[in-house]
Structures are given as structure tokens and as C-alpha cells.
XYZ file of C-alpha atoms in Angstrom:
577
model
C 28.447 -6.158 -30.507
C 26.524 -4.376 -33.282
C 24.801 -1.472 -31.512
C 22.686 -0.680 -34.570
C 20.985 -4.037 -34.147
C 19.800 -3.173 -30.640
C 19.486 0.601 -31.192
C 17.652 1.145 -34.489
C 17.672 4.884 -33.757
C 21.331 4.839 -34.837
C 20.187 3.638 -38.234
C 17.314 5.975 -39.134
C 18.783 8.819 -37.087
C 21.780 9.142 -39.445
C 19.532 10.176 -42.348
C 17.072 12.312 -40.369
C 16.465 15.612 -42.138
C 14.185 18.658 -42.167
C 11.567 16.923 -44.335
C 11.288 13.999 -41.929
C 11.083 16.426 -39.006
C 8.210 18.300 -40.648
C 6.268 15.092 -41.384
C 6.862 13.745 -37.880
C 5.720 16.964 -36.220
C 2.449 17.064 -38.171
C 1.774 13.416 -37.281
C 2.627 14.087 -33.634
C 0.149 16.956 -33.350
C -2.683 14.868 -34.805
C -1.908 11.783 -32.715
C -1.529 13.854 -29.532
C -4.989 15.369 -30.010
C -6.446 11.881 -30.438
C -4.518 10.343 -27.536
C -5.507 12.783 -24.800
C -9.116 11.565 -24.438
C -8.176 8.015 -25.462
C -5.473 7.692 -22.801
C -7.840 8.933 -20.096
C -10.494 6.486 -21.292
C -8.224 3.439 -21.317
C -6.994 4.209 -17.811
C -10.643 4.206 -16.744
C -11.059 0.815 -18.416
C -8.031 -0.542 -16.545
C -9.534 0.674 -13.259
C -6.746 3.219 -12.729
C -6.774 6.993 -12.190
C -7.110 8.868 -15.527
C -3.618 10.324 -15.333
C -2.162 6.798 -15.501
C -3.266 6.644 -19.128
C -1.308 9.782 -19.985
C 1.721 8.656 -17.980
C 1.676 5.318 -19.834
C 1.815 7.240 -23.127
C 4.951 9.334 -22.471
C 8.060 7.382 -21.399
C 7.001 4.176 -23.243
C 6.683 6.044 -26.557
C 10.148 7.569 -26.165
C 11.737 4.235 -25.285
C 10.071 2.518 -28.228
C 11.369 5.270 -30.531
C 14.893 4.338 -29.388
C 14.613 0.542 -29.480
C 11.745 -0.207 -31.901
C 12.050 -0.866 -35.632
C 8.659 0.287 -36.936
C 8.539 3.786 -38.416
C 4.799 4.193 -37.747
C 3.867 2.108 -34.694
C 2.391 4.209 -31.878
C 2.844 2.604 -28.455
C 0.641 3.191 -25.433
C -2.454 1.898 -23.623
C -4.853 -0.115 -25.791
C -8.305 -1.480 -25.095
C -7.576 -5.219 -24.910
C -4.459 -4.834 -22.756
C -6.320 -2.409 -20.472
C -9.064 -4.992 -20.006
C -6.494 -7.720 -19.310
C -4.813 -5.418 -16.787
C -8.057 -4.788 -14.927
C -8.818 -8.508 -14.871
C -5.349 -9.466 -13.624
C -4.801 -6.906 -10.874
C -8.435 -7.070 -9.806
C -7.593 -10.519 -8.435
C -4.869 -9.232 -6.113
C -5.960 -5.742 -5.023
C -9.098 -3.650 -4.673
C -9.680 -0.962 -7.255
C -8.895 2.542 -6.021
C -6.301 1.449 -3.465
C -2.561 2.071 -3.489
C -2.033 -1.669 -3.818
C -4.003 -1.671 -7.071
C -1.708 0.973 -8.613
C 1.408 -0.865 -7.415
C 0.086 -4.090 -8.914
C -0.357 -2.305 -12.257
C 3.265 -1.142 -12.127
C 4.416 -4.658 -11.285
C 2.391 -6.108 -14.142
C 4.048 -3.680 -16.574
C 7.486 -4.524 -15.169
C 6.959 -8.295 -15.476
C 5.514 -7.937 -18.947
C 8.444 -5.767 -20.034
C 10.985 -8.141 -18.552
C 9.406 -11.141 -20.283
C 9.334 -9.343 -23.648
C 12.957 -8.240 -23.265
C 14.002 -11.801 -22.419
C 12.259 -13.173 -25.519
C 13.879 -10.476 -27.637
C 17.419 -11.064 -26.371
C 16.997 -14.834 -26.869
C 15.433 -14.151 -30.313
C 12.308 -16.136 -29.521
C 9.803 -13.974 -31.377
C 8.714 -17.009 -33.386
C 6.881 -18.324 -30.302
C 4.066 -15.886 -31.022
C 3.356 -17.911 -34.174
C 1.764 -20.571 -31.986
C -1.255 -18.277 -31.649
C -3.304 -18.860 -34.777
C -4.963 -15.882 -36.455
C -8.517 -17.291 -36.066
C -7.977 -17.736 -32.322
C -6.589 -14.199 -31.972
C -9.536 -12.839 -33.982
C -11.975 -14.720 -31.751
C -10.327 -13.469 -28.575
C -10.266 -9.849 -29.755
C -13.917 -10.059 -30.839
C -14.976 -11.421 -27.452
C -12.811 -8.844 -25.666
C -14.446 -6.060 -27.666
C -17.872 -7.248 -26.526
C -16.721 -7.492 -22.898
C -15.156 -4.035 -22.984
C -18.234 -2.423 -24.527
C -20.524 -4.176 -22.031
C -18.338 -3.100 -19.094
C -18.688 0.564 -20.108
C -22.486 0.644 -20.053
C -22.342 1.245 -16.314
C -20.756 4.632 -17.027
C -23.313 5.387 -19.740
C -26.107 4.609 -17.245
C -24.372 6.270 -14.297
C -24.612 3.197 -12.073
C -22.188 0.979 -10.136
C -21.530 -2.497 -11.529
C -18.676 -4.991 -11.414
C -17.899 -8.245 -13.161
C -15.257 -9.860 -15.362
C -17.492 -12.087 -17.493
C -20.408 -11.183 -19.714
C -23.049 -12.906 -17.502
C -21.655 -11.132 -14.406
C -21.665 -7.738 -16.135
C -25.195 -8.149 -17.490
C -26.481 -9.363 -14.123
C -24.902 -6.395 -12.310
C -26.358 -3.953 -14.835
C -29.818 -5.475 -14.417
C -29.670 -5.492 -10.621
C -28.567 -1.834 -10.447
C -30.746 -0.524 -13.251
C -32.854 1.349 -10.711
C -29.900 3.637 -9.938
C -29.804 4.966 -13.518
C -29.004 8.673 -13.770
C -30.925 9.912 -16.808
C -28.833 13.026 -17.277
C -25.779 10.762 -17.551
C -27.679 8.586 -20.029
C -28.427 11.587 -22.235
C -24.799 12.728 -22.176
C -23.490 9.203 -22.829
C -25.902 8.377 -25.640
C -25.353 11.712 -27.382
C -21.562 11.369 -27.078
C -21.666 7.791 -28.393
C -23.904 8.720 -31.308
C -21.754 11.735 -32.152
C -18.537 9.692 -32.123
C -20.041 7.021 -34.381
C -21.193 9.745 -36.770
C -17.758 11.414 -36.722
C -16.152 8.134 -37.779
C -18.490 7.567 -40.714
C -20.142 10.833 -41.639
C -18.000 13.857 -40.770
C -15.328 13.432 -43.421
C -17.784 13.023 -46.362
C -19.793 16.023 -45.080
C -16.738 18.257 -44.895
C -15.603 17.161 -48.344
C -19.036 18.095 -49.728
C -18.698 21.480 -48.018
C -15.437 22.067 -49.840
C -12.860 21.214 -47.182
C -9.539 19.806 -48.314
C -8.778 16.135 -47.590
C -6.188 17.190 -44.977
C -8.644 19.403 -43.105
C -11.382 16.744 -43.299
C -9.001 14.089 -41.933
C -7.860 16.363 -39.110
C -11.447 17.152 -38.132
C -12.317 13.457 -38.069
C -9.343 12.634 -35.842
C -10.233 15.547 -33.530
C -13.857 14.395 -33.170
C -13.357 12.829 -29.722
C -11.817 16.089 -28.503
C -14.972 17.944 -29.582
C -17.089 15.469 -27.600
C -14.853 16.006 -24.574
C -15.054 19.805 -24.831
C -18.832 19.990 -25.301
C -19.763 17.520 -22.548
C -17.222 19.008 -20.107
C -18.598 22.517 -20.681
C -22.143 21.195 -20.271
C -21.343 19.683 -16.872
C -19.560 22.851 -15.750
C -22.150 25.350 -16.997
C -25.209 23.516 -15.676
C -23.687 22.017 -12.530
C -24.542 18.502 -13.662
C -22.000 16.979 -11.299
C -24.239 18.114 -8.459
C -27.106 16.234 -10.089
C -25.372 12.854 -10.022
C -23.229 12.954 -13.163
C -19.922 11.260 -12.330
C -16.878 13.198 -13.479
C -13.137 12.619 -13.773
C -12.387 15.110 -11.012
C -8.964 16.324 -9.999
C -6.061 15.092 -12.127
C -2.484 15.779 -10.949
C -0.862 18.573 -12.930
C 2.608 17.129 -13.353
C 4.982 15.072 -15.423
C 5.004 11.297 -14.859
C 6.358 10.568 -11.380
C 9.192 8.190 -10.640
C 7.515 5.021 -9.351
C 8.680 1.649 -8.145
C 6.890 -1.636 -8.947
C 6.198 -4.021 -6.113
C 8.654 -6.905 -6.054
C 7.248 -9.063 -3.263
C 7.368 -12.789 -4.120
C 3.627 -13.230 -3.526
C 2.709 -10.372 -5.876
C 5.108 -11.567 -8.567
C 3.753 -15.111 -8.305
C 0.172 -13.857 -8.624
C 0.900 -11.671 -11.649
C 3.514 -13.681 -13.558
C 1.132 -15.761 -15.694
C -1.164 -12.777 -16.499
C 1.964 -10.782 -17.432
C 3.052 -13.485 -19.869
C -0.415 -13.629 -21.440
C -0.543 -9.834 -21.754
C 2.926 -9.859 -23.317
C 1.988 -12.454 -25.919
C -1.301 -10.803 -26.873
C 0.264 -7.346 -26.953
C 3.203 -8.523 -29.051
C 1.017 -10.324 -31.591
C -1.245 -7.282 -31.984
C 1.693 -4.890 -32.190
C 3.719 -6.893 -34.710
C 0.659 -7.453 -36.915
C 0.046 -3.703 -37.099
C 3.736 -2.876 -37.572
C 4.195 -5.405 -40.395
C 1.059 -4.206 -42.178
C 2.146 -0.571 -42.099
C 5.766 -1.366 -42.974
C 4.701 -3.349 -46.042
C 2.912 -0.305 -47.463
C 6.246 1.532 -47.708
C 8.339 -1.535 -48.547
C 10.004 -1.375 -45.168
C 10.675 -4.238 -42.815
C 10.615 -4.760 -39.093
C 12.597 -7.132 -36.931
C 10.183 -9.103 -34.680
C 12.921 -9.936 -32.181
C 13.953 -6.277 -31.895
C 10.264 -5.381 -31.584
C 10.198 -7.559 -28.488
C 13.054 -5.507 -27.045
C 11.361 -2.229 -28.002
C 8.033 -3.219 -26.450
C 9.830 -4.643 -23.412
C 11.663 -1.369 -22.862
C 8.390 0.541 -23.265
C 6.683 -1.568 -20.585
C 9.591 -1.291 -18.179
C 9.474 2.465 -18.732
C 5.760 2.452 -17.896
C 6.494 0.536 -14.673
C 8.835 3.263 -13.421
C 6.734 6.260 -14.536
C 3.287 5.588 -13.074
C 1.831 3.675 -16.032
C 0.644 0.164 -16.758
C 1.175 -2.406 -19.575
C 1.303 -0.948 -23.084
C 1.649 -2.153 -26.660
C 1.338 -0.891 -30.214
C -2.253 0.231 -30.851
C -4.015 -0.306 -34.167
C -6.049 2.905 -34.344
C -3.325 5.268 -33.149
C -0.726 3.606 -35.399
C -2.952 3.930 -38.457
C -3.583 7.600 -37.609
C 0.163 8.091 -37.134
C 0.862 6.479 -40.511
C -1.892 8.362 -42.351
C -0.705 11.641 -40.843
C 2.660 11.125 -42.526
C 4.951 9.878 -39.742
C 8.346 9.264 -41.341
C 10.334 7.896 -38.376
C 9.828 6.765 -34.764
C 10.701 10.341 -33.782
C 7.013 11.147 -34.394
C 6.284 9.089 -31.290
C 8.839 11.033 -29.267
C 7.232 14.318 -30.347
C 3.847 12.891 -29.369
C 5.270 12.132 -25.929
C 6.368 15.764 -25.620
C 2.849 16.892 -26.547
C 1.323 14.610 -23.946
C 3.815 15.824 -21.335
C 2.723 19.395 -22.039
C -0.901 18.288 -21.717
C -0.114 16.571 -18.390
C 1.379 19.785 -17.013
C -0.968 22.383 -18.469
C -4.280 20.868 -19.567
C -5.271 18.434 -16.829
C -7.277 21.057 -14.859
C -9.492 21.429 -17.916
C -10.759 17.846 -17.647
C -11.993 18.192 -14.047
C -15.641 18.304 -15.180
C -15.210 15.688 -17.930
C -18.002 13.117 -17.453
C -17.042 9.459 -17.211
C -19.844 8.760 -19.686
C -17.890 10.555 -22.424
C -14.802 8.454 -21.771
C -16.992 5.346 -21.819
C -18.435 6.455 -25.169
C -14.886 6.872 -26.508
C -14.046 3.311 -25.466
C -17.261 1.793 -26.839
C -16.835 3.401 -30.244
C -13.170 2.370 -30.399
C -13.633 -1.281 -29.392
C -16.722 -2.105 -31.414
C -14.523 -1.798 -34.504
C -12.623 -4.794 -33.096
C -15.726 -7.012 -33.095
C -15.715 -9.186 -36.206
C -18.281 -11.968 -36.271
C -17.534 -12.610 -39.946
C -14.597 -14.725 -38.746
C -17.143 -17.352 -37.678
C -18.605 -17.678 -41.173
C -15.190 -17.570 -42.828
C -13.806 -20.361 -40.664
C -17.043 -22.386 -40.935
C -16.791 -22.263 -44.734
C -13.072 -23.039 -44.809
C -12.058 -25.204 -41.846
C -14.171 -26.956 -39.226
C -11.269 -27.163 -36.767
C -10.568 -23.419 -37.025
C -14.286 -22.705 -36.558
C -14.318 -24.768 -33.371
C -11.205 -22.933 -32.126
C -12.737 -19.501 -32.769
C -16.079 -20.443 -31.231
C -14.549 -21.986 -28.101
C -12.242 -18.991 -27.623
C -15.131 -16.516 -27.943
C -17.398 -18.460 -25.585
C -14.730 -19.053 -22.938
C -13.673 -15.399 -23.010
C -17.257 -14.177 -22.656
C -18.342 -16.732 -20.071
C -15.189 -17.242 -17.999
C -13.134 -14.060 -18.438
C -10.302 -12.751 -20.553
C -7.485 -14.601 -18.789
C -9.079 -17.998 -19.300
C -10.073 -16.909 -22.799
C -6.553 -15.974 -23.873
C -5.021 -18.996 -22.112
C -7.502 -21.264 -23.865
C -6.630 -19.555 -27.147
C -2.951 -20.403 -26.675
C -3.752 -24.002 -25.734
C -6.221 -24.423 -28.597
C -3.720 -23.003 -31.112
C -1.038 -25.455 -30.005
C -3.449 -28.402 -29.890
C -4.740 -27.589 -33.364
C -1.201 -27.528 -34.693
C -0.382 -30.815 -33.004
C -3.608 -32.425 -34.233
C -3.061 -31.347 -37.826
C 0.571 -32.443 -37.895
C -0.260 -35.729 -36.151
C -2.207 -36.722 -39.264
C 0.032 -35.632 -42.129
C -1.290 -35.737 -45.660
C 0.048 -38.870 -47.337
C -1.044 -39.459 -50.932
C -0.699 -42.635 -52.964
C 0.659 -41.522 -56.318
C 1.069 -42.899 -59.825
C 2.823 -41.898 -63.031
C 1.097 -39.349 -65.278
C 1.195 -40.983 -68.742
C 3.831 -39.564 -71.084
C 5.606 -37.649 -68.298
C 7.933 -38.189 -65.360
C 5.478 -36.611 -62.923
C 3.560 -38.404 -60.179
C 0.135 -37.397 -58.908
C -2.548 -38.607 -56.484
C -4.266 -41.706 -57.851
C -7.630 -40.443 -56.557
C -7.379 -37.109 -58.407
C -5.721 -37.961 -61.720
C -5.639 -40.622 -64.415
C -2.262 -42.201 -63.725
C -0.369 -45.436 -64.300
C 0.089 -47.802 -61.375
C 1.478 -51.248 -60.836
C -0.398 -53.709 -58.597
C 2.930 -54.821 -57.124
C 4.166 -51.296 -56.306
C 2.834 -48.756 -53.814
C 4.200 -45.200 -53.828
C 3.271 -42.993 -50.886
C 4.125 -39.281 -51.073
C 4.643 -37.934 -47.536
C 3.678 -34.263 -47.511
C 5.040 -33.217 -44.116
C 8.110 -33.561 -41.946
C 8.150 -36.664 -39.768
C 8.548 -36.357 -36.021
C 7.381 -38.014 -32.826
C 3.753 -36.970 -33.034
C 3.036 -38.286 -36.534
C 5.542 -41.118 -36.923
C 3.102 -43.795 -35.756
C 0.539 -42.530 -38.251
C 2.864 -43.386 -41.153
C 3.636 -46.778 -39.608
C -0.035 -47.668 -39.393
C -0.770 -46.338 -42.881
C 1.924 -48.481 -44.494
C 0.830 -51.484 -42.451
C -2.794 -51.091 -43.522
C -1.809 -50.683 -47.191
C 0.415 -53.780 -47.277
C -2.139 -56.277 -46.018
C -1.913 -60.033 -45.850
C -2.719 -61.745 -49.135
C -1.943 -58.753 -51.390
C 0.639 -58.986 -54.187
C 2.655 -55.880 -53.283
C 6.411 -56.360 -53.669
C 7.697 -52.783 -53.318
C 6.821 -49.750 -51.209
C 8.315 -46.396 -52.213
C 8.193 -43.509 -49.762
C 8.444 -40.247 -51.708
C 10.130 -37.712 -49.403
C 10.076 -34.606 -51.616
C 8.129 -32.626 -48.961
C 9.921 -34.007 -45.890
C 12.230 -31.413 -44.367
C 13.121 -33.271 -41.192
C 13.031 -36.741 -39.659
C 13.481 -36.811 -35.883
C 14.646 -39.800 -33.835
C 11.135 -41.075 -33.131
C 10.339 -40.978 -36.845
C 13.649 -42.722 -37.583
C 12.643 -45.572 -35.278
C 9.286 -45.768 -37.064
C 11.040 -46.004 -40.430
C 13.229 -48.777 -39.028
C 10.117 -50.582 -37.768
C 8.447 -50.220 -41.181
C 11.581 -51.572 -42.866
C 11.753 -54.560 -40.487
C 8.086 -55.486 -41.001
C 8.303 -55.179 -44.757
C 11.487 -57.250 -44.766
C 9.695 -60.003 -42.850
C 6.942 -59.872 -45.493
C 9.426 -59.960 -48.377
C 8.524 -56.441 -49.466
C 11.192 -53.927 -50.481
C 11.215 -50.454 -48.914
C 12.618 -47.645 -51.061
C 13.068 -43.925 -50.509
C 12.978 -41.303 -53.258
C 13.684 -37.567 -53.592
C 15.162 -37.360 -50.096
C 16.458 -33.862 -49.406
C 20.164 -33.444 -48.679
C 19.919 -32.464 -44.987
C 17.475 -35.313 -44.312
C 19.681 -37.797 -46.142
C 22.709 -36.611 -44.146
C 20.838 -37.348 -40.909
C 19.730 -40.775 -42.134
C 23.324 -41.645 -43.049
C 24.278 -41.098 -39.410
C 21.866 -43.905 -38.438
C 21.744 -47.608 -39.267
C 18.600 -47.303 -41.398
C 20.356 -47.091 -44.753
C 22.631 -50.020 -43.836
C 19.686 -52.336 -43.210
C 17.255 -50.821 -45.715
C 15.453 -53.559 -47.652
C 15.648 -51.504 -50.835
C 17.348 -48.449 -52.305
C 17.447 -44.656 -52.079
C 16.674 -43.008 -55.431
C 17.448 -39.488 -56.599
C 14.052 -39.120 -58.273
C 10.693 -40.799 -58.009
C 10.791 -41.630 -61.716
C 14.094 -43.483 -61.255
C 12.566 -45.485 -58.409
C 9.473 -46.251 -60.462
C 11.457 -47.401 -63.485
C 13.729 -49.542 -61.353
C 11.018 -51.466 -59.514
C 8.527 -51.710 -62.396
C 11.182 -53.100 -64.746
C 11.515 -55.863 -62.170
C 7.838 -56.212 -61.357
C 6.384 -56.233 -64.812
C 4.198 -54.019 -66.977
C 2.197 -51.105 -65.625
C -1.534 -50.791 -65.940
C -3.566 -47.580 -66.244
C -5.985 -46.699 -63.477
C -8.056 -43.687 -62.474
């Protein structure tokens, strides 16, 4: 067995040098500063104690560094997966109970196991069944749901709900409980974080700061919000005036934990775990491939499944919850100069130090600040332009995006993501069930054939050439049967039908039977059936059947040969347009 295939660390580790170490350490410092408030915030979103976010960012990062193939991907809690986690375990346990935490561990374990299984079986291609428009629609709707769910912390009220109508109704019903001091803190923190993203870097550049310093200050913006609001609560005793705070956070390294393995719990969480795995993998691989392409590197999607699976299993046994590769943290990691996955391991060390030494400092951190961090992060995920783009380009994709967004908002993230998977598959099946088949004719003075409805070409009234532009299999075989039948109608003078197979890569057994049926019907009508430009592998399969033995015509190497053969028999050609 090739260990380097399953342990990429053996590959990049052989060439690790002082320069790579320096770059990785700088990236780790920057990412660690960003992840401390972000990890706390995402744990809050998942309905877990704040320390769970830090725990989920230590062992998983180290395990991904060992098994993952991306040099820049930063693994840990992310907004969408945190929301999916809250939705899934909220169905089986009450938030704040020991059962809720155990369910989170179990969800991470099941998700990790499923990802590992896909990776070992090299089934990463299954993620391709989720179309990009559907993913974009789901992430947009999730961003809206996440932002809406955090307004309760900005207002300082209690509210529950997994769908947008439920959340809005709860907010409205409890609006009278609003704590205005919390509102001020939350609004100021949100406004400051938005400004940091857009305005701090240009301001510092105008003041003469170097690009490196300006970038560092921008990345550290959330930390500034945490420090200022925490000091405000502590100095003015705002917690005694109704401002909800993080409170006591254990000062320790991630504990050794055990996921629950009861059959009932596994049955309840298995489907959500699969959905979380698929969504997390698609998001992670998209980010990893984008960043790898910038440095002309490559990633192995199947090994990524193993890396992410190991990371999730690690989270299950160290007090975390499901994780994946995050877009924002990975981009920061890349921009900060991360040279190898070791940058993630150094980040884990930084977070471990924070877990042991800095957690007492966040006792007075207001929940409103964490909510502001989440809102600012997830609103960048909301992209309504996908609706216009798909409307302009493809009606079916527009319907898929719209349905996914509406179902996610109105019925919850689990139904939303499940509907996205189903819609993606149905769209694929619908499109391939009606393959593009063009009737073609000869371009004058050439040996090329083009669509008779798009070009001025030569045709023969006794010859029909149909170019099949897709592989033939069970779901579209009948379509070709009916198309040929409708073209060769009673009373017409057609003597030859040529099926041009230049774009056909496969013919399955159902399609073979359809071809045999077409041949039989045309034979009964006295019409010859010919095949042209059949690819070698397809022709090999057809030779294993009886089709070529009973074919009422010939198989030609090129379409031009077929045309010349049948038109020499049928008579002169006539131009058409």
C-alpha cells in the first residue's frame, strides 16, 4: 500500500524547510487571532457551550494537516454546518443538556465515518450531483436564516425557531423583553465589524501603514470588538443590568469525550450527518480547489474526504462538533502566506494555548458581540445575484435555486438541503432524458455536417441524418425511438436514416434494445438504418450484441462516407436552408 497516498504529510513533509516554517508561523498567528472569537461565535450558533468551538478547532486541524491535501485549507466550525448541527440535534435533545452535547459528538462521529467511507471507496464524484446553483441557493438561504437567528442576541431576548417565519414570529412576540443596553452594544459591534471589513484597510493605507500591517489590523478587527465590549461590560457592570454574557469557560485542553452510540440516537442523526457531510465536503473542496489553482497545485478530492473524515472523528472524541473547511479562514490562511498544512497545526497550538490561558478573559464577553461576528460573517454568503444569473441563462436552474431558497427559509435547513440534492438529481435526469438531437446536412464544398436549422446545407429528401449529442441510456432511449418514429412518418419518401454517434460515449442495455426496436420498425417500413462515427468503445459493446448482425444498413467510419454511400444510391442532393 502506498502510504503517501493516504498520508500526504509524508509528501510535503520531506521538503519542509525554514522558509516554509516561517511562512506557516506567520499565517498561524493571524488565523489564530481571527479564530478565537469566531470559534466562540459558531459554538453559540450551534447551541453549544462556547468552548466547544475552540475544541472543534484544535484536534480536527491537526488531523487534517496529516491526512488532507490542500496546503491552505483551514478546517474548523463554519456557519452553515453550525446551523445544520443546531437544527439536527435540536430534534433529539434540549439545548443546554448533557444529551445535546453528546448528540453533537455523535453527529460529528457519523459525519466523519461517512466521509471516511466515501474516501476509501473513492466516491468523491458523488458530490457532483449537487449543482452549483442549488448550492448557491442553499447557502444564500442559510445565510439569511443564520443572520435572523442572531437578532435575538442583538436584542437581548429569548427566541427559538428553525424556519424564517418561526424566527420572525418569536422575535415579534418577545420584542417587549428587549434590553436596550444589549442593543447598543450589538449594533455598535455590528457596525464596527462591517466598517473594519470595508473601511479599515484603506484608512490605514492612507495613514501610511504598510500593506502587511493594514491586513493584520483588518483580520484582528473582531478581536478589537471583543476586547472593547468585554471591558465595557466589566467596567460598568452591564451584566447586572441584563446584558447576557458568555460566562465561565473551562480553562483546559480539549477533553477526551465519547460519542453516544445508542441505536435510536444513530438512527435519528444518520440522515442529518450525511447531509452535513455532503454540504461540508462540497464547500471545502470548492475552497481548496480555488486556492490550489492560484499556486498551480492540485488536491485529491477522495483524499480530502479522508482528511475531513478524520477531522470530524477527531472532533467527536475531543468535545467538538461537525467541522469542515471554512471559506473565510482559508482565504485568510492563504493570504497570510501559509505554505503547507503545518500552518493549521501551528494554529491548533495557538488555540490550545488560548484554551488554557485566555478563556478567563472572555467571562464578560457579551453574546451580542458574538452574534455581531456571526451576522457580519454570514451576510457575505448571501448572493441574490444568482437568481438573476440563472433567470437570464436557464429557466430550470432558476426554478431549482428559487425552490431551494424558499424551502430552506420556510421549512428549515434539513429539508432545504435534502430538496437541493433531490432537485439537482432530478434536473440532471430531466436534461439527459431529452438529449439534444440535431438533423444535419452537408456544408457545401466541405465534408462537415451541421444543423439544418442553423446553416445553409445540402440535404436529400430520401435521407435523414440525426446527430445524437449525448450518451444513450435507459432514461433517454425512448426519446430517440419516438423522435425517429415521428421523423419517418407514413407517406414520406425517406429511404435511409443515419444516426451520427460522434458524441455518444456509451450505449447501455436499455438503449441497445431501443436501437434494435428502431431497426426493426425501419426494416418493416423498408428504410435502412445506418450508424456513423461510432466511437471504438461503443462499437466494441455493440459487437457483443446482435444489433450489428441484424442491422438494416451499415456502420460507417465517417458521416461523409455514409452520406456519399446512401446519396449515390438515392439520387442527387438538393440545397436547403
